[in-house]
């Protein structure tokens, strides 16, 4: 919980720059996952959301929420940063949906409030998973789904901080990836494959699929430099977990 104020400060500070740089990519088309903007139509992670109660857990400027609301979902956009929520409000357009500020570690929603909780490098990258996953499970109704995309531990373990790029060399200990310092006291989080399984199962969730999105050769990464450029075509850069609450 100590990371909440610092993470809020970080995203309030960088929100404008982040949206200026990345909104043209994130908002270019609906349902694009991750660093390589791979369409959900290719991955099949979310499915039909028409009439579903949906929580985006770390909505940023609401690019995903906006698209799903237009598809007929009853969406709530949730984020730690008031600057990010302000950006979501400005970009919302004709189809309105609620925006709520808070931390993924302590969701301000009643149990069984949603049919789908999801995020794409959102709350489950920026909150301790052992706290945030049980909260996501709590607010799901029976049969509800938790679907989320995070960086692969391979990607984190091969990240060269000095060069600010991902390489083919292991740089960090796989078993020491739990917290990642993001500067100014902010923290993101990463788990091993085994720890993700234990956290998800411990929250009472059933793992339906683990999709490792694989971009085609030459697909640009809009967020990180990689060496070689087609790093993610050869090794998994992201983990897209698909789970449900029985």
XYZ file of C-alpha atoms in Angstrom:
246
model
C 0.000 0.000 0.000
C 3.019 2.306 0.457
C 3.326 2.697 -3.314
C -0.105 4.297 -3.786
C 0.800 7.995 -3.158
C 4.020 7.808 -5.189
C 2.331 6.014 -8.086
C -0.467 8.599 -8.100
C 2.085 11.432 -8.162
C 3.997 9.781 -11.013
C 0.936 9.324 -13.220
C -0.406 12.791 -12.448
C 2.958 14.206 -13.503
C 3.414 12.187 -16.703
C -0.210 11.877 -17.834
C -0.176 14.693 -20.377
C 3.110 13.602 -21.960
C 2.061 9.950 -21.940
C -1.259 10.618 -23.654
C 0.326 12.946 -26.206
C 2.829 10.246 -27.118
C 0.668 7.130 -26.917
C -2.984 8.068 -27.482
C -2.592 8.041 -31.299
C -1.546 4.379 -30.985
C -3.859 3.246 -28.160
C -6.889 5.056 -29.532
C -6.243 4.245 -33.185
C -8.633 1.299 -33.131
C -10.624 -0.516 -30.432
C -9.422 -3.548 -28.489
C -5.669 -3.388 -29.135
C -3.578 -5.214 -26.545
C -0.230 -4.214 -25.172
C 3.034 -2.819 -26.399
C 2.503 -4.151 -29.929
C -1.200 -3.214 -30.381
C -2.303 -6.763 -31.201
C -6.063 -6.865 -31.929
C -8.300 -8.724 -29.511
C -9.988 -10.155 -32.601
C -6.796 -12.185 -33.133
C -6.374 -13.195 -29.493
C -9.987 -13.757 -28.426
C -9.426 -12.729 -24.815
C -12.478 -10.555 -24.045
C -15.309 -11.907 -26.157
C -18.708 -10.228 -26.477
C -19.256 -7.518 -23.858
C -22.745 -6.401 -24.890
C -24.833 -5.894 -21.753
C -21.964 -6.899 -19.468
C -20.993 -4.961 -16.339
C -17.345 -4.152 -17.008
C -14.616 -2.615 -14.829
C -11.425 -1.373 -16.474
C -8.871 -1.601 -13.693
C -6.538 1.254 -14.565
C -8.293 2.920 -17.478
C -5.882 5.766 -18.160
C -7.512 8.052 -20.712
C -10.257 5.488 -21.271
C -9.414 4.276 -24.764
C -10.553 0.720 -23.974
C -13.508 1.838 -21.837
C -14.699 4.171 -24.561
C -14.648 1.366 -27.135
C -16.414 -1.185 -24.922
C -19.087 1.335 -23.873
C -19.780 1.938 -27.566
C -20.243 -1.836 -27.960
C -23.012 -1.805 -25.349
C -21.125 -2.698 -22.175
C -21.973 -0.999 -18.869
C -18.422 0.192 -18.259
C -16.807 1.791 -15.217
C -13.409 3.377 -15.795
C -11.231 3.169 -12.690
C -7.826 4.754 -12.168
C -5.475 5.909 -9.424
C -4.581 9.164 -11.181
C -6.946 12.137 -11.296
C -4.985 13.520 -14.269
C -5.585 10.307 -16.212
C -9.286 10.376 -15.304
C -9.513 13.983 -16.436
C -8.065 12.905 -19.784
C -10.656 10.100 -19.966
C -13.454 12.565 -19.235
C -12.293 14.963 -21.957
C -12.093 12.144 -24.517
C -15.305 10.362 -23.579
C -17.539 11.608 -26.378
C -21.235 10.862 -26.815
C -21.325 7.498 -25.020
C -20.921 8.366 -21.348
C -19.719 6.004 -18.633
C -18.753 6.512 -14.959
C -15.191 7.299 -13.894
C -14.039 6.384 -10.385
C -10.761 7.254 -8.686
C -9.126 4.794 -6.320
C -6.510 2.118 -5.797
C -6.708 -1.440 -7.146
C -5.584 -2.677 -3.725
C -8.878 -1.560 -2.172
C -11.716 -1.324 -4.680
C -14.695 0.862 -3.655
C -17.278 -1.530 -5.101
C -19.606 -4.101 -3.580
C -19.021 -7.800 -4.043
C -20.303 -9.296 -7.301
C -20.665 -5.871 -8.970
C -19.148 -6.862 -12.340
C -19.217 -9.543 -15.026
C -15.774 -8.637 -16.360
C -12.757 -6.976 -14.785
C -9.886 -6.325 -17.174
C -6.795 -4.230 -17.704
C -4.045 -3.777 -20.243
C -0.885 -2.823 -18.331
C -3.168 -1.166 -15.774
C -3.902 -1.843 -12.136
C -2.310 -5.288 -12.071
C 0.998 -3.813 -13.212
C 0.918 -0.937 -10.717
C -0.547 -2.555 -7.585
C 0.762 -5.523 -5.567
C -0.930 -8.518 -7.227
C -1.367 -10.387 -3.927
C -3.671 -7.507 -2.871
C -5.214 -6.446 -6.193
C -6.132 -9.878 -7.575
C -8.284 -10.870 -4.562
C -10.030 -7.490 -4.803
C -10.752 -8.038 -8.480
C -12.094 -11.504 -7.675
C -14.268 -10.099 -4.877
C -16.094 -7.658 -7.151
C -16.784 -10.330 -9.801
C -20.039 -12.219 -9.795
C -20.125 -15.995 -10.242
C -18.982 -16.827 -13.733
C -17.385 -13.392 -14.034
C -14.025 -13.068 -15.751
C -10.723 -11.419 -14.868
C -8.674 -10.774 -18.020
C -5.442 -8.809 -17.883
C -2.242 -8.172 -19.804
C 1.108 -7.582 -18.087
C 4.763 -7.654 -19.055
C 6.351 -11.077 -19.198
C 9.063 -11.797 -16.621
C 11.284 -12.599 -19.613
C 10.897 -8.993 -20.778
C 11.681 -7.595 -17.335
C 14.626 -9.939 -16.723
C 16.232 -8.925 -20.028
C 15.747 -5.172 -19.579
C 19.027 -3.244 -19.547
C 18.425 -0.199 -17.326
C 21.625 1.581 -18.395
C 20.815 1.257 -22.096
C 17.039 1.687 -21.616
C 16.309 -1.272 -23.863
C 15.474 -4.959 -23.807
C 18.281 -7.253 -24.890
C 18.991 -10.949 -25.340
C 20.976 -11.052 -22.090
C 19.471 -11.855 -18.694
C 20.020 -8.727 -16.576
C 17.846 -9.243 -13.478
C 17.250 -12.314 -11.373
C 14.017 -14.028 -12.398
C 13.214 -14.742 -8.751
C 13.898 -11.143 -7.707
C 11.467 -9.330 -9.992
C 8.678 -8.723 -7.476
C 8.979 -4.921 -7.264
C 10.401 -2.635 -9.937
C 11.470 0.910 -9.066
C 9.997 3.385 -11.542
C 11.599 6.565 -10.139
C 10.335 9.199 -7.702
C 9.369 6.413 -5.292
C 6.861 4.857 -7.720
C 6.704 1.084 -8.037
C 5.417 -1.398 -10.586
C 5.095 -5.108 -9.946
C 6.040 -8.340 -11.669
C 5.632 -11.974 -10.683
C 7.118 -15.218 -11.881
C 4.839 -17.570 -13.808
C 4.455 -19.740 -10.733
C 3.627 -16.834 -8.449
C 0.962 -15.571 -10.864
C -0.639 -19.026 -10.812
C -0.574 -19.138 -7.013
C -2.025 -15.620 -6.630
C -4.829 -16.306 -9.103
C -5.718 -19.700 -7.636
C -5.443 -18.304 -4.118
C -8.093 -15.720 -5.016
C -10.443 -18.523 -6.038
C -10.070 -17.964 -9.781
C -9.878 -20.630 -12.482
C -7.216 -20.080 -15.142
C -8.784 -20.625 -18.569
C -5.891 -19.531 -20.753
C -2.493 -17.888 -20.766
C -2.018 -16.102 -24.074
C 1.487 -14.943 -24.960
C 0.799 -12.282 -27.633
C 3.304 -12.672 -30.433
C 3.691 -9.775 -32.868
C 4.571 -10.397 -36.476
C 8.142 -9.547 -37.544
C 8.566 -5.822 -38.055
C 5.723 -4.858 -35.698
C 6.894 -1.745 -33.800
C 6.925 -1.584 -30.009
C 5.406 1.772 -29.115
C 6.885 1.844 -25.598
C 10.314 0.192 -25.365
C 13.421 -0.117 -27.494
C 14.428 -3.735 -28.107
C 17.590 -5.336 -29.380
C 17.008 -7.147 -31.701
C 13.994 -5.181 -33.022
C 11.944 -8.396 -33.383
C 12.652 -9.479 -29.803
C 8.983 -10.177 -29.015
C 8.538 -12.375 -32.080
C 11.169 -14.713 -30.636
C 10.461 -14.504 -26.884
C 7.273 -13.685 -24.921
C 7.079 -9.978 -24.069
C 3.601 -10.094 -22.496
C 1.274 -12.399 -20.555
C -2.459 -12.139 -21.224
C -4.213 -14.068 -18.456
C -7.821 -15.229 -18.963
C -9.565 -16.414 -15.784
C -13.038 -16.799 -14.334
C -14.702 -17.004 -10.939
C -16.585 -20.314 -10.511
